[in-house]
PDB file of C-alpha atoms (C1' of nucleotides) in Angstrom:
ATOM      1  CA  MET A1101       7.553   6.562 -19.603  1.00  0.00           C
ATOM      2  CA  THR A1102       7.542   4.116 -16.548  1.00  0.00           C
ATOM      3  CA  ALA A1103      10.586   2.555 -15.252  1.00  0.00           C
ATOM      4  CA  THR A1104       9.229  -0.785 -16.181  1.00  0.00           C
ATOM      5  CA  GLU A1105       8.828   0.186 -19.884  1.00  0.00           C
ATOM      6  CA  ARG A1106      12.177   1.739 -19.748  1.00  0.00           C
ATOM      7  CA  THR A1107      14.042  -1.316 -18.544  1.00  0.00           C
ATOM      8  CA  GLY A1108      11.745  -3.888 -20.048  1.00  0.00           C
ATOM      9  CA  ALA A1109      11.430  -5.591 -16.631  1.00  0.00           C
ATOM     10  CA  ASP A1110       8.596  -7.917 -16.048  1.00  0.00           C
ATOM     11  CA  PRO A1111       7.199  -7.325 -12.481  1.00  0.00           C
ATOM     12  CA  LEU A1112       4.947 -10.345 -12.572  1.00  0.00           C
ATOM     13  CA  ALA A1113       7.868 -12.562 -13.429  1.00  0.00           C
ATOM     14  CA  ALA A1114       9.861 -11.078 -10.618  1.00  0.00           C
ATOM     15  CA  CYS A1115       6.991 -11.436  -8.035  1.00  0.00           C
ATOM     16  CA  ARG A1116       3.956 -13.692  -8.763  1.00  0.00           C
ATOM     17  CA  ILE A1117       2.152 -12.710  -5.599  1.00  0.00           C
ATOM     18  CA  SER A1118       2.065  -8.952  -6.439  1.00  0.00           C
ATOM     19  CA  PRO A1119      -1.370  -9.024  -8.062  1.00  0.00           C
ATOM     20  CA  ALA A1120      -2.804 -10.524  -4.854  1.00  0.00           C
ATOM     21  CA  VAL A1121      -0.923  -8.077  -2.731  1.00  0.00           C
ATOM     22  CA  ASP A1122      -2.405  -5.214  -4.684  1.00  0.00           C
ATOM     23  CA  LEU A1123      -5.767  -6.777  -4.186  1.00  0.00           C
ATOM     24  CA  LEU A1124      -5.651  -7.478  -0.408  1.00  0.00           C
ATOM     25  CA  PHE A1125      -3.255  -5.054   1.054  1.00  0.00           C
ATOM     26  CA  SER A1126      -4.213  -1.747  -0.298  1.00  0.00           C
ATOM     27  CA  ARG A1127      -5.022   0.853   2.059  1.00  0.00           C
ATOM     28  CA  TRP A1128      -8.041   0.086   4.284  1.00  0.00           C
ATOM     29  CA  THR A1129      -8.751  -3.244   2.557  1.00  0.00           C
ATOM     30  CA  THR A1130      -7.008  -5.339   5.180  1.00  0.00           C
ATOM     31  CA  PRO A1131      -8.710  -3.823   8.160  1.00  0.00           C
ATOM     32  CA  ILE A1132     -12.125  -4.152   6.269  1.00  0.00           C
ATOM     33  CA  LEU A1133     -11.613  -7.866   5.341  1.00  0.00           C
ATOM     34  CA  TRP A1134     -10.224  -8.615   8.721  1.00  0.00           C
ATOM     35  CA  THR A1135     -13.095  -7.176  10.486  1.00  0.00           C
ATOM     36  CA  LEU A1136     -15.739  -8.798   8.388  1.00  0.00           C
ATOM     37  CA  SER A1137     -14.026 -12.073   8.624  1.00  0.00           C
ATOM     38  CA  GLN A1138     -14.145 -11.935  12.379  1.00  0.00           C
ATOM     39  CA  SER A1139     -17.805 -10.902  12.826  1.00  0.00           C
ATOM     40  CA  GLY A1140     -21.024 -11.258  11.015  1.00  0.00           C
ATOM     41  CA  PRO A1141     -22.679  -8.459   8.819  1.00  0.00           C
ATOM     42  CA  VAL A1142     -21.531  -5.055   9.863  1.00  0.00           C
ATOM     43  CA  ARG A1143     -23.224  -1.682   9.241  1.00  0.00           C
ATOM     44  CA  PHE A1144     -21.583   0.989   7.254  1.00  0.00           C
ATOM     45  CA  VAL A1145     -21.517   3.395  10.140  1.00  0.00           C
ATOM     46  CA  GLU A1146     -20.177   0.809  12.446  1.00  0.00           C
ATOM     47  CA  LEU A1147     -17.236   0.069  10.184  1.00  0.00           C
ATOM     48  CA  GLU A1148     -16.492   3.720   9.964  1.00  0.00           C
ATOM     49  CA  ARG A1149     -16.536   3.872  13.743  1.00  0.00           C
ATOM     50  CA  ARG A1150     -14.426   0.860  14.357  1.00  0.00           C
ATOM     51  CA  LEU A1151     -11.750   1.417  11.652  1.00  0.00           C
ATOM     52  CA  GLY A1152     -11.594   5.176  11.917  1.00  0.00           C
ATOM     53  CA  ALA A1153     -12.060   5.536   8.303  1.00  0.00           C
ATOM     54  CA  THR A1154     -14.093   8.447   6.627  1.00  0.00           C
ATOM     55  CA  GLY A1155     -17.164   7.530   4.680  1.00  0.00           C
ATOM     56  CA  LYS A1156     -15.715   8.388   1.454  1.00  0.00           C
ATOM     57  CA  VAL A1157     -12.622   6.159   1.427  1.00  0.00           C
ATOM     58  CA  LEU A1158     -14.701   3.505   3.149  1.00  0.00           C
ATOM     59  CA  THR A1159     -17.237   3.474   0.283  1.00  0.00           C
ATOM     60  CA  GLN A1160     -14.614   3.420  -2.343  1.00  0.00           C
ATOM     61  CA  ARG A1161     -12.993   0.445  -0.870  1.00  0.00           C
ATOM     62  CA  LEU A1162     -16.095  -1.432  -0.221  1.00  0.00           C
ATOM     63  CA  ARG A1163     -17.326  -1.021  -3.741  1.00  0.00           C
ATOM     64  CA  GLN A1164     -13.907  -2.241  -4.994  1.00  0.00           C
ATOM     65  CA  LEU A1165     -14.114  -5.388  -2.564  1.00  0.00           C
ATOM     66  CA  GLU A1166     -17.649  -6.010  -3.747  1.00  0.00           C
ATOM     67  CA  ARG A1167     -16.580  -5.828  -7.330  1.00  0.00           C
ATOM     68  CA  ASP A1168     -13.833  -8.286  -6.668  1.00  0.00           C
ATOM     69  CA  GLY A1169     -16.207 -10.758  -4.934  1.00  0.00           C
ATOM     70  CA  LEU A1170     -14.653 -10.577  -1.579  1.00  0.00           C
ATOM     71  CA  VAL A1171     -17.456  -8.603   0.139  1.00  0.00           C
ATOM     72  CA  GLN A1172     -21.203  -8.682  -0.115  1.00  0.00           C
ATOM     73  CA  ARG A1173     -23.474  -5.572   0.426  1.00  0.00           C
ATOM     74  CA  HIS A1174     -27.018  -5.759   1.725  1.00  0.00           C
ATOM     75  CA  TYR A1175     -29.143  -2.808   1.360  1.00  0.00           C
ATOM     76  CA  TYR A1176     -32.381  -2.156   3.319  1.00  0.00           C
ATOM     77  CA  ALA A1177     -34.430   0.821   2.105  1.00  0.00           C
ATOM     78  CA  GLU A1178     -35.872   1.584   5.629  1.00  0.00           C
ATOM     79  CA  VAL A1179     -35.959   4.845   7.313  1.00  0.00           C
ATOM     80  CA  PRO A1180     -33.383   5.496   8.260  1.00  0.00           C
ATOM     81  CA  PRO A1181     -31.635   3.300   5.476  1.00  0.00           C
ATOM     82  CA  ARG A1182     -29.364   0.397   6.580  1.00  0.00           C
ATOM     83  CA  ALA A1183     -26.488  -1.025   4.696  1.00  0.00           C
ATOM     84  CA  GLU A1184     -24.729  -4.062   6.034  1.00  0.00           C
ATOM     85  CA  TYR A1185     -21.550  -5.632   4.650  1.00  0.00           C
ATOM     86  CA  GLU A1186     -20.673  -9.331   4.869  1.00  0.00           C
ATOM     87  CA  ILE A1187     -17.756 -11.218   3.787  1.00  0.00           C
ATOM     88  CA  THR A1188     -18.213 -13.742   1.044  1.00  0.00           C
ATOM     89  CA  GLU A1189     -17.083 -17.309   0.578  1.00  0.00           C
ATOM     90  CA  LEU A1190     -14.291 -16.208  -1.525  1.00  0.00           C
ATOM     91  CA  GLY A1191     -13.449 -13.633   1.176  1.00  0.00           C
ATOM     92  CA  ARG A1192     -13.307 -16.407   3.767  1.00  0.00           C
ATOM     93  CA  SER A1193     -10.896 -18.248   1.684  1.00  0.00           C
ATOM     94  CA  LEU A1194      -8.303 -15.660   2.892  1.00  0.00           C
ATOM     95  CA  SER A1195      -8.269 -17.122   6.283  1.00  0.00           C
ATOM     96  CA  PRO A1196      -5.025 -18.943   5.872  1.00  0.00           C
ATOM     97  CA  VAL A1197      -3.283 -15.960   4.624  1.00  0.00           C
ATOM     98  CA  PHE A1198      -4.529 -13.909   7.663  1.00  0.00           C
ATOM     99  CA  ALA A1199      -3.693 -16.700   9.940  1.00  0.00           C
ATOM    100  CA  ALA A1200      -0.175 -16.914   8.582  1.00  0.00           C
ATOM    101  CA  LEU A1201       0.220 -13.164   9.029  1.00  0.00           C
ATOM    102  CA  ALA A1202      -1.138 -13.177  12.576  1.00  0.00           C
ATOM    103  CA  GLU A1203       1.313 -15.992  13.475  1.00  0.00           C
ATOM    104  CA  TRP A1204       4.153 -14.080  11.954  1.00  0.00           C
ATOM    105  CA  THR A1205       3.098 -10.965  13.863  1.00  0.00           C
ATOM    106  CA  ASP A1206       3.207 -12.753  17.215  1.00  0.00           C
ATOM    107  CA  GLU A1207       6.375 -14.579  16.423  1.00  0.00           C
ATOM    108  CA  HIS A1208       8.649 -12.107  14.715  1.00  0.00           C
ATOM    109  CA  LEU A1209       7.335  -8.534  14.792  1.00  0.00           C
ATOM    110  CA  PRO A1210       9.058  -7.952  18.217  1.00  0.00           C
ATOM    111  CA  ALA A1211      12.281  -8.806  16.426  1.00  0.00           C
ATOM    112  CA  VAL A1212      11.593  -6.075  13.799  1.00  0.00           C
ATOM    113  CA  GLU A1213      10.971  -3.622  16.347  1.00  0.00           C
ATOM    114  CA  GLN A1214      14.119  -4.570  18.216  1.00  0.00           C
ATOM    115  CA  ALA A1215      16.181  -4.238  15.018  1.00  0.00           C
ATOM    116  CA  ARG A1216      14.621  -0.927  14.266  1.00  0.00           C
ATOM    117  CA  ASP A1217      15.673   0.446  17.679  1.00  0.00           C
ATOM    118  CA  SER A1218      19.227  -0.693  17.479  1.00  0.00           C
ATOM    119  CA  TYR A1219      19.677   0.556  13.976  1.00  0.00           C
ATOM    120  CA  THR A1220      22.095   3.313  13.625  1.00  0.00           C
ATOM    121  CA  GLY A1221      22.512   4.102   9.889  1.00  0.00           C
ATOM    122  CA  PRO A1222      20.756   6.773   7.932  1.00  0.00           C
ATOM    123  CA  LEU A1223      16.956   6.898   7.599  1.00  0.00           C
ATOM    124  CA  PRO A1224      15.378   8.592  10.583  1.00  0.00           C
ATOM    125  CA  ARG A1225      13.037   7.054  13.157  1.00  0.00           C
TER     126      ARG A1225
ATOM    127  CA  MET B1042      -6.741  15.980  12.915  1.00  0.00           C
ATOM    128  CA  THR B1043      -7.034  12.449  11.590  1.00  0.00           C
ATOM    129  CA  ALA B1044     -10.051  10.375  11.383  1.00  0.00           C
ATOM    130  CA  THR B1045      -8.801   8.106  13.968  1.00  0.00           C
ATOM    131  CA  GLU B1046      -8.413  10.997  16.394  1.00  0.00           C
ATOM    132  CA  ARG B1047     -11.724  12.360  15.678  1.00  0.00           C
ATOM    133  CA  THR B1048     -13.610   9.150  16.134  1.00  0.00           C
ATOM    134  CA  GLY B1049     -11.509   7.707  18.807  1.00  0.00           C
ATOM    135  CA  ALA B1050     -11.185   4.381  17.008  1.00  0.00           C
ATOM    136  CA  ASP B1051      -8.449   2.080  17.634  1.00  0.00           C
ATOM    137  CA  PRO B1052      -7.059   0.777  14.448  1.00  0.00           C
ATOM    138  CA  LEU B1053      -4.827  -1.822  16.129  1.00  0.00           C
ATOM    139  CA  ALA B1054      -7.787  -3.180  18.052  1.00  0.00           C
ATOM    140  CA  ALA B1055      -9.761  -3.497  14.795  1.00  0.00           C
ATOM    141  CA  CYS B1056      -6.993  -5.210  12.901  1.00  0.00           C
ATOM    142  CA  ARG B1057      -3.981  -6.585  14.602  1.00  0.00           C
ATOM    143  CA  ILE B1058      -2.021  -7.653  11.418  1.00  0.00           C
ATOM    144  CA  SER B1059      -2.037  -4.006  10.182  1.00  0.00           C
ATOM    145  CA  PRO B1060       1.494  -3.231  11.544  1.00  0.00           C
ATOM    146  CA  ALA B1061       2.840  -6.325   9.715  1.00  0.00           C
ATOM    147  CA  VAL B1062       1.133  -5.344   6.583  1.00  0.00           C
ATOM    148  CA  ASP B1063       2.671  -1.846   6.525  1.00  0.00           C
ATOM    149  CA  LEU B1064       5.886  -3.474   6.964  1.00  0.00           C
ATOM    150  CA  LEU B1065       5.643  -6.174   4.409  1.00  0.00           C
ATOM    151  CA  PHE B1066       3.321  -4.994   1.742  1.00  0.00           C
ATOM    152  CA  SER B1067       4.181  -1.380   1.203  1.00  0.00           C
ATOM    153  CA  ARG B1068       5.239  -0.425  -2.484  1.00  0.00           C
ATOM    154  CA  TRP B1069       8.191  -2.505  -3.617  1.00  0.00           C
ATOM    155  CA  THR B1070       8.803  -4.248  -0.426  1.00  0.00           C
ATOM    156  CA  THR B1071       7.093  -7.460  -1.405  1.00  0.00           C
ATOM    157  CA  PRO B1072       8.841  -7.826  -4.823  1.00  0.00           C
ATOM    158  CA  ILE B1073      12.133  -7.082  -3.093  1.00  0.00           C
ATOM    159  CA  LEU B1074      11.586  -9.572  -0.248  1.00  0.00           C
ATOM    160  CA  TRP B1075      10.169 -12.089  -2.608  1.00  0.00           C
ATOM    161  CA  THR B1076      13.143 -11.703  -5.034  1.00  0.00           C
ATOM    162  CA  LEU B1077      15.771 -12.002  -2.359  1.00  0.00           C
ATOM    163  CA  SER B1078      14.071 -15.034  -0.673  1.00  0.00           C
ATOM    164  CA  GLN B1079      14.133 -16.916  -3.865  1.00  0.00           C
ATOM    165  CA  SER B1080      17.768 -16.307  -4.786  1.00  0.00           C
ATOM    166  CA  GLY B1081      21.113 -15.534  -3.259  1.00  0.00           C
ATOM    167  CA  PRO B1082      22.660 -12.113  -2.742  1.00  0.00           C
ATOM    168  CA  VAL B1083      21.559  -9.799  -5.563  1.00  0.00           C
ATOM    169  CA  ARG B1084      23.405  -6.657  -6.802  1.00  0.00           C
ATOM    170  CA  PHE B1085      21.729  -3.336  -6.650  1.00  0.00           C
ATOM    171  CA  VAL B1086      21.702  -2.865 -10.334  1.00  0.00           C
ATOM    172  CA  GLU B1087      20.266  -6.238 -10.780  1.00  0.00           C
ATOM    173  CA  LEU B1088      17.398  -5.516  -8.536  1.00  0.00           C
ATOM    174  CA  GLU B1089      16.781  -2.430 -10.366  1.00  0.00           C
ATOM    175  CA  ARG B1090      16.589  -4.284 -13.542  1.00  0.00           C
ATOM    176  CA  ARG B1091      14.514  -7.276 -12.338  1.00  0.00           C
ATOM    177  CA  LEU B1092      11.878  -5.202 -10.646  1.00  0.00           C
ATOM    178  CA  GLY B1093      11.831  -2.264 -12.889  1.00  0.00           C
ATOM    179  CA  ALA B1094      12.197   0.215 -10.137  1.00  0.00           C
ATOM    180  CA  THR B1095      14.185   3.318 -10.125  1.00  0.00           C
ATOM    181  CA  GLY B1096      17.306   3.651  -7.996  1.00  0.00           C
ATOM    182  CA  LYS B1097      15.961   6.102  -5.703  1.00  0.00           C
ATOM    183  CA  VAL B1098      12.837   4.341  -4.576  1.00  0.00           C
ATOM    184  CA  LEU B1099      14.845   1.106  -4.488  1.00  0.00           C
ATOM    185  CA  THR B1100      17.417   2.755  -2.087  1.00  0.00           C
ATOM    186  CA  GLN B1101      14.680   4.059   0.228  1.00  0.00           C
ATOM    187  CA  ARG B1102      12.996   0.640   0.436  1.00  0.00           C
ATOM    188  CA  LEU B1103      16.111  -1.246   0.915  1.00  0.00           C
ATOM    189  CA  ARG B1104      17.237   1.102   3.763  1.00  0.00           C
ATOM    190  CA  GLN B1105      13.953   0.513   5.518  1.00  0.00           C
ATOM    191  CA  LEU B1106      14.127  -3.225   5.193  1.00  0.00           C
ATOM    192  CA  GLU B1107      17.667  -3.201   6.337  1.00  0.00           C
ATOM    193  CA  ARG B1108      16.676  -0.970   9.340  1.00  0.00           C
ATOM    194  CA  ASP B1109      13.927  -3.567  10.145  1.00  0.00           C
ATOM    195  CA  GLY B1110      16.291  -6.413  10.028  1.00  0.00           C
ATOM    196  CA  LEU B1111      14.729  -8.219   6.964  1.00  0.00           C
ATOM    197  CA  VAL B1112      17.574  -7.522   4.591  1.00  0.00           C
ATOM    198  CA  GLN B1113      21.264  -7.288   4.891  1.00  0.00           C
ATOM    199  CA  ARG B1114      23.496  -5.139   2.798  1.00  0.00           C
ATOM    200  CA  HIS B1115      26.962  -5.963   1.858  1.00  0.00           C
ATOM    201  CA  TYR B1116      29.210  -3.158   0.501  1.00  0.00           C
ATOM    202  CA  TYR B1117      32.537  -3.719  -1.398  1.00  0.00           C
ATOM    203  CA  ALA B1118      34.466  -0.731  -2.042  1.00  0.00           C
ATOM    204  CA  GLU B1119      35.822  -1.767  -5.276  1.00  0.00           C
ATOM    205  CA  VAL B1120      36.098   0.047  -8.579  1.00  0.00           C
ATOM    206  CA  PRO B1121      33.482   0.106  -9.715  1.00  0.00           C
ATOM    207  CA  PRO B1122      31.813  -0.376  -6.347  1.00  0.00           C
ATOM    208  CA  ARG B1123      29.436  -3.265  -5.604  1.00  0.00           C
ATOM    209  CA  ALA B1124      26.591  -3.673  -3.289  1.00  0.00           C
ATOM    210  CA  GLU B1125      24.744  -6.922  -2.586  1.00  0.00           C
ATOM    211  CA  TYR B1126      21.566  -7.415  -0.823  1.00  0.00           C
ATOM    212  CA  GLU B1127      20.667 -10.488   0.914  1.00  0.00           C
ATOM    213  CA  ILE B1128      17.776 -11.671   3.007  1.00  0.00           C
ATOM    214  CA  THR B1129      18.195 -12.267   6.773  1.00  0.00           C
ATOM    215  CA  GLU B1130      16.941 -15.067   8.925  1.00  0.00           C
ATOM    216  CA  LEU B1131      14.278 -12.788   9.988  1.00  0.00           C
ATOM    217  CA  GLY B1132      13.316 -12.171   6.443  1.00  0.00           C
ATOM    218  CA  ARG B1133      13.292 -15.964   5.770  1.00  0.00           C
ATOM    219  CA  SER B1134      10.736 -16.329   8.496  1.00  0.00           C
ATOM    220  CA  LEU B1135       8.273 -14.781   6.037  1.00  0.00           C
ATOM    221  CA  SER B1136       8.222 -17.976   3.845  1.00  0.00           C
ATOM    222  CA  PRO B1137       5.013 -19.323   5.410  1.00  0.00           C
ATOM    223  CA  VAL B1138       3.192 -16.063   4.724  1.00  0.00           C
ATOM    224  CA  PHE B1139       4.594 -15.873   1.103  1.00  0.00           C
ATOM    225  CA  ALA B1140       3.522 -19.482   0.715  1.00  0.00           C
ATOM    226  CA  ALA B1141       0.020 -18.907   1.899  1.00  0.00           C
ATOM    227  CA  LEU B1142      -0.302 -15.924  -0.490  1.00  0.00           C
ATOM    228  CA  ALA B1143       1.101 -17.819  -3.576  1.00  0.00           C
ATOM    229  CA  GLU B1144      -1.267 -20.708  -2.833  1.00  0.00           C
ATOM    230  CA  TRP B1145      -4.285 -18.322  -2.486  1.00  0.00           C
ATOM    231  CA  THR B1146      -3.217 -16.694  -5.757  1.00  0.00           C
ATOM    232  CA  ASP B1147      -3.347 -20.100  -7.450  1.00  0.00           C
ATOM    233  CA  GLU B1148      -6.553 -21.007  -5.994  1.00  0.00           C
ATOM    234  CA  HIS B1149      -8.668 -18.067  -5.880  1.00  0.00           C
ATOM    235  CA  LEU B1150      -7.351 -15.288  -7.983  1.00  0.00           C
ATOM    236  CA  PRO B1151      -9.175 -16.373 -11.062  1.00  0.00           C
ATOM    237  CA  ALA B1152     -12.382 -16.302  -9.227  1.00  0.00           C
ATOM    238  CA  VAL B1153     -11.594 -12.561  -8.305  1.00  0.00           C
ATOM    239  CA  GLU B1154     -11.007 -11.739 -11.909  1.00  0.00           C
ATOM    240  CA  GLN B1155     -14.080 -13.617 -12.860  1.00  0.00           C
ATOM    241  CA  ALA B1156     -16.233 -11.572 -10.263  1.00  0.00           C
ATOM    242  CA  ARG B1157     -14.644  -8.303 -11.513  1.00  0.00           C
ATOM    243  CA  ASP B1158     -15.583  -9.086 -15.087  1.00  0.00           C
ATOM    244  CA  SER B1159     -19.091  -9.792 -14.285  1.00  0.00           C
ATOM    245  CA  TYR B1160     -19.634  -6.869 -11.984  1.00  0.00           C
ATOM    246  CA  THR B1161     -22.048  -4.376 -13.333  1.00  0.00           C
ATOM    247  CA  GLY B1162     -22.427  -1.836 -10.516  1.00  0.00           C
ATOM    248  CA  PRO B1163     -20.688   1.608 -10.331  1.00  0.00           C
ATOM    249  CA  LEU B1164     -16.886   1.839 -10.270  1.00  0.00           C
ATOM    250  CA  PRO B1165     -15.236   1.398 -13.584  1.00  0.00           C
ATOM    251  CA  ARG B1166     -13.086  -1.470 -15.019  1.00  0.00           C
TER     252      ARG B1166
ATOM    253  C1'  DC C 421     -28.177   6.520   8.114  1.00  0.00           C
ATOM    254  C1'  DA C 422     -25.790   5.852   3.606  1.00  0.00           C
ATOM    255  C1'  DG C 423     -23.501   7.874   0.313  1.00  0.00           C
ATOM    256  C1'  DA C 424     -22.352  11.323  -3.488  1.00  0.00           C
ATOM    257  C1'  DA C 425     -19.966  15.624  -4.467  1.00  0.00           C
ATOM    258  C1'  DT C 426     -16.310  19.146  -3.906  1.00  0.00           C
ATOM    259  C1'  DC C 427     -12.259  20.983  -2.512  1.00  0.00           C
ATOM    260  C1'  DC C 428      -7.731  20.696  -0.823  1.00  0.00           C
ATOM    261  C1'  DA C 429      -3.219  19.198   1.190  1.00  0.00           C
ATOM    262  C1'  DC C 430      -0.112  15.952   1.340  1.00  0.00           C
ATOM    263  C1'  DT C 431       2.666  12.241   0.135  1.00  0.00           C
ATOM    264  C1'  DG C 432       4.717   8.963  -2.699  1.00  0.00           C
ATOM    265  C1'  DT C 433       6.719   8.237  -6.948  1.00  0.00           C
ATOM    266  C1'  DG C 434       9.407   8.858 -10.810  1.00  0.00           C
ATOM    267  C1'  DA C 435      12.483  11.345 -14.207  1.00  0.00           C
ATOM    268  C1'  DT C 436      16.764  13.664 -14.398  1.00  0.00           C
ATOM    269  C1'  DA C 437      21.123  15.132 -13.217  1.00  0.00           C
ATOM    270  C1'  DC C 438      25.011  14.792 -10.548  1.00  0.00           C
ATOM    271  C1'  DT C 439      28.983  12.648  -7.281  1.00  0.00           C
ATOM    272  C1'  DG C 440      32.606   9.318  -5.603  1.00  0.00           C
TER     273       DG C 440
ATOM    274  C1'  DC D 807      28.167   1.059 -10.205  1.00  0.00           C
ATOM    275  C1'  DA D 808      25.806   2.714  -6.239  1.00  0.00           C
ATOM    276  C1'  DG D 809      23.848   5.950  -4.614  1.00  0.00           C
ATOM    277  C1'  DT D 810      22.326  11.242  -3.506  1.00  0.00           C
ATOM    278  C1'  DA D 811      19.841  15.584  -4.775  1.00  0.00           C
ATOM    279  C1'  DT D 812      16.314  18.228  -6.947  1.00  0.00           C
ATOM    280  C1'  DC D 813      12.106  18.955  -9.048  1.00  0.00           C
ATOM    281  C1'  DA D 814       7.421  18.009 -10.658  1.00  0.00           C
ATOM    282  C1'  DC D 815       3.447  15.666 -11.004  1.00  0.00           C
ATOM    283  C1'  DA D 816      -0.586  12.382  -9.935  1.00  0.00           C
ATOM    284  C1'  DG D 817      -3.012   9.963  -6.959  1.00  0.00           C
ATOM    285  C1'  DT D 818      -5.034   9.396  -2.459  1.00  0.00           C
ATOM    286  C1'  DG D 819      -7.017  10.585   1.583  1.00  0.00           C
ATOM    287  C1'  DG D 820      -9.491  13.609   4.426  1.00  0.00           C
ATOM    288  C1'  DA D 821     -12.588  17.396   5.787  1.00  0.00           C
ATOM    289  C1'  DT D 822     -16.852  19.307   4.531  1.00  0.00           C
ATOM    290  C1'  DT D 823     -21.356  19.769   2.672  1.00  0.00           C
ATOM    291  C1'  DC D 824     -25.405  18.133   0.760  1.00  0.00           C
ATOM    292  C1'  DT D 825     -29.388  14.622  -0.413  1.00  0.00           C
ATOM    293  C1'  DG D 826     -32.974  10.892  -0.126  1.00  0.00           C
TER     294       DG D 826
END
DNA sequence: CAGAATCCACTGTGATACTG
DNA sequence: CAGTATCACAGTGGATTCTG
């Protein structure tokens, strides 16, 4: 039994952006979407190289993003084969979100690092 | 050896918002920050109830957020004891990010769900 | 090159029980 | 009430190998 079932809590009522967060900020999804939103179509191996992700997880995430309509796959049955991934219009609609995050990073991330350094309580690092 | 070390890829160069994403969108952090940014100080047990999280994980995340300066803890050594958590100024600086996410959710999440429903390729659901 | 398939190690998560 | 401690489990990610 999950904690939610036990307590009868409603996570969605508590935080309405959680579904989007699960979608957009799971492992590897952000770097993929960010990279594709910055450049044109990118080959599979090139994504692998730039992000430092292994083929397996990259494939998993790309399939998921394709299913969700955020990324489009173009396959060319050449020899050797070529697969290019491109962001969709729906994917581009994330620009304001990413822009807000990038600005927050520039403005406030240093303050976080400073707070972390001067923190003395429990919890290592 | 990690994939990054193997390939010599630089994740930060590939995606400059990743550090902020790790900070803000790890499990439970978003609901915590969202909840605290919407109301005043909230008691520990009340957070537990609203989010449906168990005490253990909640404590872990709250300590981390406190260390990073996003949340402040107020402890009252009464009987029974009381602990209240409140968002900090730094935490409040996230408002534009959350607002952008909430707007994207309203505008585009339905399109994602539609794409998912009409998706026929591999990958279940 | 693109990716599927296997195996494995690790971590996060949660349930539970306990303390002040 | 507000945690801490312990244990067990599942899911994820990664390394490796193989195919068209």
